[in-house]
Tab-separated table of C-alpha atoms in Angstrom:
chain	number	residue	atom	x	y	z
A	1	MET	CA	122.489	10.269	147.953
A	2	ASN	CA	119.747	7.707	148.702
A	3	ASP	CA	116.662	8.804	150.620
A	4	PRO	CA	116.555	6.984	153.986
A	5	ARG	CA	112.999	5.827	153.189
A	6	PRO	CA	112.961	2.590	151.146
A	7	GLY	CA	112.420	2.958	147.437
A	8	ARG	CA	112.945	6.755	147.322
A	9	MET	CA	115.818	8.851	146.032
A	10	ALA	CA	116.738	12.275	147.316
A	11	GLU	CA	116.105	15.245	145.010
A	12	PRO	CA	119.261	16.584	143.367
A	13	ALA	CA	120.863	19.467	145.187
A	14	PRO	CA	120.292	22.906	143.559
A	15	PRO	CA	123.270	24.429	141.746
A	16	PRO	CA	125.433	26.680	143.914
A	17	ARG	CA	124.566	30.371	143.775
A	18	ALA	CA	127.063	33.103	143.065
A	19	THR	CA	127.802	34.741	146.363
A	20	ARG	CA	129.334	37.985	147.440
A	21	ALA	CA	132.620	37.953	149.261
A	22	PRO	CA	132.160	37.295	153.004
A	23	VAL	CA	132.128	40.410	155.126
A	24	GLN	CA	135.473	39.544	156.674
A	25	ASP	CA	137.037	39.248	153.198
A	26	ARG	CA	135.812	42.630	151.923
A	27	GLU	CA	138.418	45.358	151.607
A	28	ALA	CA	137.798	48.641	153.412
A	29	THR	CA	138.196	51.805	151.366
A	30	PRO	CA	140.961	53.909	152.931
A	31	PRO	CA	139.747	57.100	154.636
A	32	GLY	CA	139.749	60.177	152.429
A	33	SER	CA	139.487	58.194	149.183
A	34	LEU	CA	136.922	56.612	146.872
A	35	TRP	CA	136.773	53.981	144.150
A	36	ILE	CA	135.864	55.274	140.681
A	37	HIS	CA	134.713	52.445	138.431
A	38	GLY	CA	133.623	51.982	134.825
A	39	LEU	CA	135.676	52.587	131.686
A	40	HIS	CA	134.399	56.120	130.947
A	41	ALA	CA	134.847	57.337	134.507
A	42	VAL	CA	138.273	55.735	135.014
A	43	ALA	CA	139.614	56.911	131.640
A	44	ALA	CA	138.492	60.489	132.350
A	45	ALA	CA	140.063	60.377	135.818
A	46	LEU	CA	143.368	59.101	134.416
A	47	ALA	CA	143.385	61.973	131.924
A	48	ASN	CA	142.630	64.592	134.590
A	49	PRO	CA	145.838	66.166	135.990
A	50	ARG	CA	143.883	67.356	139.060
A	51	ARG	CA	143.322	63.745	140.138
A	52	ARG	CA	145.504	62.106	142.772
A	53	PRO	CA	145.275	58.365	142.055
A	54	ARG	CA	146.334	55.767	144.623
A	55	ARG	CA	145.655	52.392	142.958
A	56	LEU	CA	144.426	51.197	139.580
A	57	LEU	CA	142.946	47.710	139.310
A	58	VAL	CA	142.071	46.388	135.846
A	59	THR	CA	141.445	43.195	133.960
A	60	ALA	CA	143.672	42.592	130.948
A	61	GLU	CA	140.796	43.448	128.581
A	62	ALA	CA	139.938	46.652	130.429
A	63	GLU	CA	143.574	47.768	130.467
A	64	ALA	CA	143.763	47.407	126.685
A	65	GLU	CA	140.630	49.524	126.306
A	66	LEU	CA	141.933	52.177	128.698
A	67	VAL	CA	145.191	52.366	126.725
A	68	ARG	CA	143.143	52.985	123.590
A	69	ARG	CA	141.314	55.844	125.287
A	70	VAL	CA	144.185	57.276	127.345
A	71	PRO	CA	147.582	56.273	125.925
A	72	LYS	CA	150.341	55.449	128.392
A	73	PRO	CA	152.372	56.441	130.315
A	74	TRP	CA	149.937	56.870	133.168
A	75	ARG	CA	150.743	58.452	136.500
A	76	ILE	CA	150.080	55.156	138.260
A	77	LEU	CA	151.011	51.536	137.644
A	78	ALA	CA	148.061	49.313	136.763
A	79	GLU	CA	147.517	46.098	138.741
A	80	THR	CA	146.050	43.296	136.618
A	81	VAL	CA	143.441	41.331	138.572
A	82	ASP	CA	140.694	38.789	138.022
A	83	ARG	CA	137.120	40.077	137.675
A	84	HIS	CA	136.124	38.458	140.957
A	85	ARG	CA	138.497	40.769	142.812
A	86	PHE	CA	136.200	43.751	142.245
A	87	GLN	CA	133.451	42.249	144.370
A	88	THR	CA	135.665	42.565	147.435
A	89	PHE	CA	135.601	46.383	147.488
A	90	LEU	CA	132.841	47.659	145.150
A	91	PRO	CA	129.076	47.733	145.837
A	92	GLU	CA	127.114	44.710	144.724
A	93	ASP	CA	125.382	46.574	141.874
A	94	ALA	CA	128.542	48.291	140.582
A	95	VAL	CA	129.015	47.986	136.804
A	96	HIS	CA	132.783	48.226	136.813
A	97	GLN	CA	133.650	46.832	133.343
A	98	GLY	CA	136.906	45.511	134.764
A	99	ALA	CA	138.358	48.882	135.815
A	100	ALA	CA	138.489	50.655	139.177
A	101	LEU	CA	140.627	53.560	140.341
A	102	LEU	CA	141.228	54.368	144.001
A	103	THR	CA	141.658	58.126	144.223
A	104	GLU	CA	141.351	61.140	146.458
A	105	PRO	CA	138.298	63.361	145.905
A	106	LEU	CA	138.778	66.376	143.693
A	107	THR	CA	139.361	69.683	145.456
A	108	PRO	CA	136.278	71.893	144.936
A	109	LEU	CA	136.912	75.004	142.866
A	110	ALA	CA	136.055	78.418	144.260
A	111	LEU	CA	133.006	79.950	142.568
A	112	ASP	CA	134.843	83.071	141.400
A	113	GLN	CA	137.571	80.930	139.849
A	114	ALA	CA	135.055	78.702	138.078
A	115	ILE	CA	133.169	81.578	136.411
A	116	ALA	CA	136.457	83.205	135.397
A	117	ARG	CA	137.615	80.043	133.596
A	118	SER	CA	134.520	79.646	131.416
A	119	ASP	CA	131.862	81.818	129.794
A	120	GLY	CA	129.199	79.124	130.159
A	121	PRO	CA	126.086	79.145	132.340
A	122	VAL	CA	126.115	78.127	135.995
A	123	LEU	CA	123.860	75.555	137.658
A	124	LEU	CA	122.967	75.817	141.352
A	125	LEU	CA	121.434	72.743	143.002
A	126	ASP	CA	119.266	73.414	146.037
A	127	GLN	CA	119.348	70.242	148.169
A	128	VAL	CA	119.470	67.807	145.256
A	129	THR	CA	120.748	64.797	147.185
A	130	ASP	CA	120.571	61.807	144.807
A	131	PRO	CA	124.133	61.158	143.528
A	132	ARG	CA	122.808	59.635	140.300
A	133	ASN	CA	120.802	62.780	139.583
A	134	VAL	CA	123.833	64.946	140.325
A	135	GLY	CA	125.969	62.766	138.059
A	136	ALA	CA	123.444	63.046	135.228
A	137	ILE	CA	123.305	66.830	135.717
A	138	LEU	CA	127.097	67.008	135.493
A	139	ARG	CA	126.944	65.061	132.234
A	140	SER	CA	124.454	67.558	130.752
A	141	ALA	CA	126.515	70.453	132.126
A	142	ALA	CA	129.571	69.137	130.275
A	143	ALA	CA	127.581	68.614	127.074
A	144	PHE	CA	126.281	72.190	127.035
A	145	GLY	CA	129.402	73.984	128.247
A	146	ALA	CA	128.394	74.962	131.785
A	147	ALA	CA	131.047	76.781	133.789
A	148	CYS	CA	130.351	74.878	137.004
A	149	VAL	CA	127.766	73.226	139.216
A	150	VAL	CA	127.237	74.831	142.625
A	151	MET	CA	126.140	72.716	145.595
A	152	GLN	CA	126.043	73.240	149.324
A	153	ASP	CA	128.513	71.786	151.772
A	154	ARG	CA	125.568	70.104	153.495
A	155	ASN	CA	122.465	68.456	152.042
A	156	ALA	CA	124.347	67.559	148.901
A	157	PRO	CA	126.049	64.283	147.987
A	158	PRO	CA	129.802	63.936	148.406
A	159	GLU	CA	131.950	62.679	145.574
A	160	THR	CA	131.345	58.935	145.300
A	161	GLY	CA	131.849	56.140	142.821
A	162	ALA	CA	128.104	56.116	142.052
A	163	LEU	CA	128.141	59.841	141.289
A	164	ALA	CA	131.234	59.508	139.090
A	165	ARG	CA	129.702	56.544	137.274
A	166	ALA	CA	126.482	58.455	136.547
A	167	ALA	CA	128.513	61.438	135.340
A	168	SER	CA	130.333	59.160	132.858
A	169	GLY	CA	133.516	61.231	132.893
A	170	ALA	CA	131.875	64.660	133.307
A	171	LEU	CA	133.003	64.864	136.938
A	172	GLU	CA	136.502	65.470	135.577
A	173	ILE	CA	135.297	68.196	133.166
A	174	VAL	CA	132.789	70.361	135.037
A	175	PRO	CA	134.056	71.911	138.290
A	176	ILE	CA	131.945	71.595	141.426
A	177	ALA	CA	131.847	74.649	143.685
A	178	ARG	CA	130.616	73.967	147.207
A	179	GLU	CA	129.106	76.863	149.129
A	180	VAL	CA	127.920	77.130	152.710
A	181	ASN	CA	125.009	79.405	151.804
A	182	LEU	CA	123.342	79.036	148.400
A	183	SER	CA	121.506	82.370	148.530
A	184	ARG	CA	124.811	84.162	149.102
A	185	ALA	CA	126.225	82.316	146.089
A	186	ILE	CA	123.297	83.662	144.047
A	187	VAL	CA	124.135	87.206	145.176
A	188	THR	CA	127.791	86.638	144.250
A	189	LEU	CA	126.735	85.640	140.741
A	190	GLN	CA	124.412	88.621	140.414
A	191	ARG	CA	127.236	90.964	141.363
A	192	ALA	CA	129.370	89.272	138.702
A	193	GLY	CA	126.779	90.146	136.058
A	194	PHE	CA	124.712	86.954	135.953
A	195	TRP	CA	120.933	86.917	135.548
A	196	VAL	CA	119.761	84.226	137.972
A	197	LEU	CA	116.676	82.231	136.990
A	198	GLY	CA	114.971	79.724	139.248
A	199	LEU	CA	113.021	76.842	137.709
A	200	ALA	CA	109.505	76.651	139.183
A	201	GLY	CA	106.474	74.999	137.621
A	202	GLU	CA	104.085	77.776	138.666
A	203	ALA	CA	106.102	80.617	137.067
A	204	SER	CA	104.270	82.803	134.582
A	205	ARG	CA	107.019	83.034	131.961
A	206	THR	CA	108.939	80.245	130.268
A	207	LEU	CA	112.718	80.006	130.278
A	208	ALA	CA	112.790	80.789	126.543
A	209	GLU	CA	110.860	84.009	127.155
A	210	ALA	CA	112.901	85.175	130.124
A	211	ALA	CA	116.475	84.131	129.332
A	212	PRO	CA	118.560	87.194	128.399
A	213	ARG	CA	120.730	87.187	125.293
A	214	ASP	CA	123.164	89.871	126.445
A	215	ARG	CA	124.424	88.490	129.760
A	216	ARG	CA	125.380	85.236	131.429
A	217	VAL	CA	122.720	83.044	132.991
A	218	ALA	CA	122.641	81.009	136.191
A	219	LEU	CA	119.921	78.410	136.801
A	220	VAL	CA	118.696	77.306	140.219
A	221	LEU	CA	117.096	73.861	140.479
A	222	GLY	CA	115.445	72.516	143.593
A	223	ALA	CA	114.873	68.995	144.830
A	224	GLU	CA	112.127	67.089	143.030
A	225	GLU	CA	109.628	66.978	145.884
A	226	ALA	CA	110.269	70.240	147.727
A	227	GLY	CA	111.570	72.429	144.895
A	228	MET	CA	113.581	75.518	145.708
A	229	ARG	CA	113.501	76.781	149.253
A	230	ARG	CA	111.980	80.166	150.041
A	231	LEU	CA	115.189	82.177	150.413
A	232	GLN	CA	116.574	80.922	147.102
A	233	ARG	CA	113.273	81.715	145.351
A	234	GLU	CA	113.257	85.257	146.735
A	235	THR	CA	116.896	85.887	145.804
A	236	CYS	CA	116.563	84.830	142.146
A	237	ASP	CA	116.051	87.597	139.590
A	238	GLU	CA	113.054	85.741	138.150
A	239	LEU	CA	111.257	82.405	138.384
A	240	VAL	CA	110.695	80.608	135.077
A	241	ARG	CA	109.174	77.337	133.920
A	242	LEU	CA	109.657	74.793	131.189
A	243	PRO	CA	106.654	74.402	128.842
A	244	ILE	CA	105.581	70.816	129.517
A	245	ALA	CA	102.260	69.118	128.772
A	246	PRO	CA	99.425	69.868	131.228
A	247	GLY	CA	99.089	66.235	132.256
A	248	VAL	CA	102.689	66.080	133.511
A	249	GLU	CA	103.297	67.706	136.870
A	250	SER	CA	107.079	68.020	136.633
A	251	LEU	CA	110.269	66.596	135.175
A	252	ASN	CA	112.997	64.702	136.954
A	253	VAL	CA	115.536	67.295	138.104
A	254	ALA	CA	118.263	65.855	135.877
A	255	ALA	CA	115.949	65.918	132.846
A	256	ALA	CA	114.896	69.482	133.657
A	257	ALA	CA	118.544	70.543	133.864
A	258	ALA	CA	119.287	69.040	130.449
A	259	VAL	CA	116.309	70.749	128.781
A	260	ALA	CA	117.083	74.091	130.421
A	261	LEU	CA	120.758	73.973	129.468
A	262	TYR	CA	119.852	73.163	125.868
A	263	GLU	CA	117.429	76.100	125.773
A	264	ILE	CA	120.165	78.453	126.939
A	265	ALA	CA	122.877	76.953	124.724
A	266	ARG	CA	120.862	77.181	121.494
A	267	HIS	CA	120.758	80.970	121.758
A	268	LEU	CA	124.486	81.349	122.379
A	269	PRO	CA	127.027	81.862	119.579
A	270	PRO	CA	128.879	78.612	118.808
A	271	THR	CA	132.387	78.132	120.118
A	272	ASP	CA	135.258	77.245	117.778
A	273	ALA	CA	135.050	73.615	118.872
A	274	GLN	CA	131.298	73.462	118.228
A	275	ALA	CA	131.733	75.004	114.797
A	276	THR	CA	134.329	72.363	113.950
A	277	ASP	CA	132.022	69.596	115.158
A	278	ALA	CA	129.183	70.924	113.041
A	279	GLN	CA	131.329	70.557	109.909
A	280	ALA	CA	132.439	67.038	110.741
A	281	THR	CA	130.979	63.992	109.015
A	282	ASP	CA	129.292	61.049	110.678
A	283	ALA	CA	132.219	58.754	109.924
A	284	GLU	CA	132.998	58.203	113.584
A	285	ALA	CA	130.689	55.684	115.232
A	286	PRO	CA	128.930	56.700	118.467
A	287	ASP	CA	130.475	55.559	121.713
A	288	GLU	CA	129.375	52.150	122.898
A	289	GLU	CA	126.834	51.822	125.654
A	290	GLU	CA	128.495	50.927	128.923
A	291	THR	CA	127.387	47.480	129.995
A	292	GLU	CA	128.877	44.751	132.115
A	293	ALA	CA	131.028	42.494	129.929
């Protein structure tokens, strides 16, 4: 368009920006449900018989990949949609990879049931509220054979798409036990034969020095800033630390959980599955990194 002043031309208009769906066009998530997104998380949820799926939205490419990971028939009919559809119900920063599953949250498992189903260690999270940290902890718990992760009913994140995404499928593997009182949960574990160790940077002994070899172990991890609360510290059998360099004050709680679980797991006898894995070759390529296509 010509500039109204003689001899001047208007500057070209900037290219249109990609915009989010208007507020009135965004779809509300039905009460009592959540959207799980990302190929790993959705595939694991489809394979989990404890899940109660409501809707499955996929692109054609994502459906083909899900079929490769979890062969049909599925318990729910997939709806093929365009990629732009996901922006109407997922957060702006969601890396969905063309797959989203609307589902009910998993029913928490009772603590006594969880420790009866597995011989692995137990993790107790004392007011760890970041869902991405909890998801990463679940992923490490699955990798090192933890029996369950214990969190409080309050001051702990609910099951969300962000948590499931960070867990990368581990939410479907490692049970979550929710307790009203964490110190009482520690006592329950002690009565069941567990030796309960609380991670604290000022402890005199390291985890490697204190971890028993003849009984099951439970680990208590506190929030990054506050650490464990007083009652939890006093109820633990012993406080232990991880041997980190003097110049580093502490580790991220998810990183600390991974290191601590590895330290415990390396002293345990291998399971049949681990022994089989140790004899396998490297013929299978590692799983691809999850990125937005």
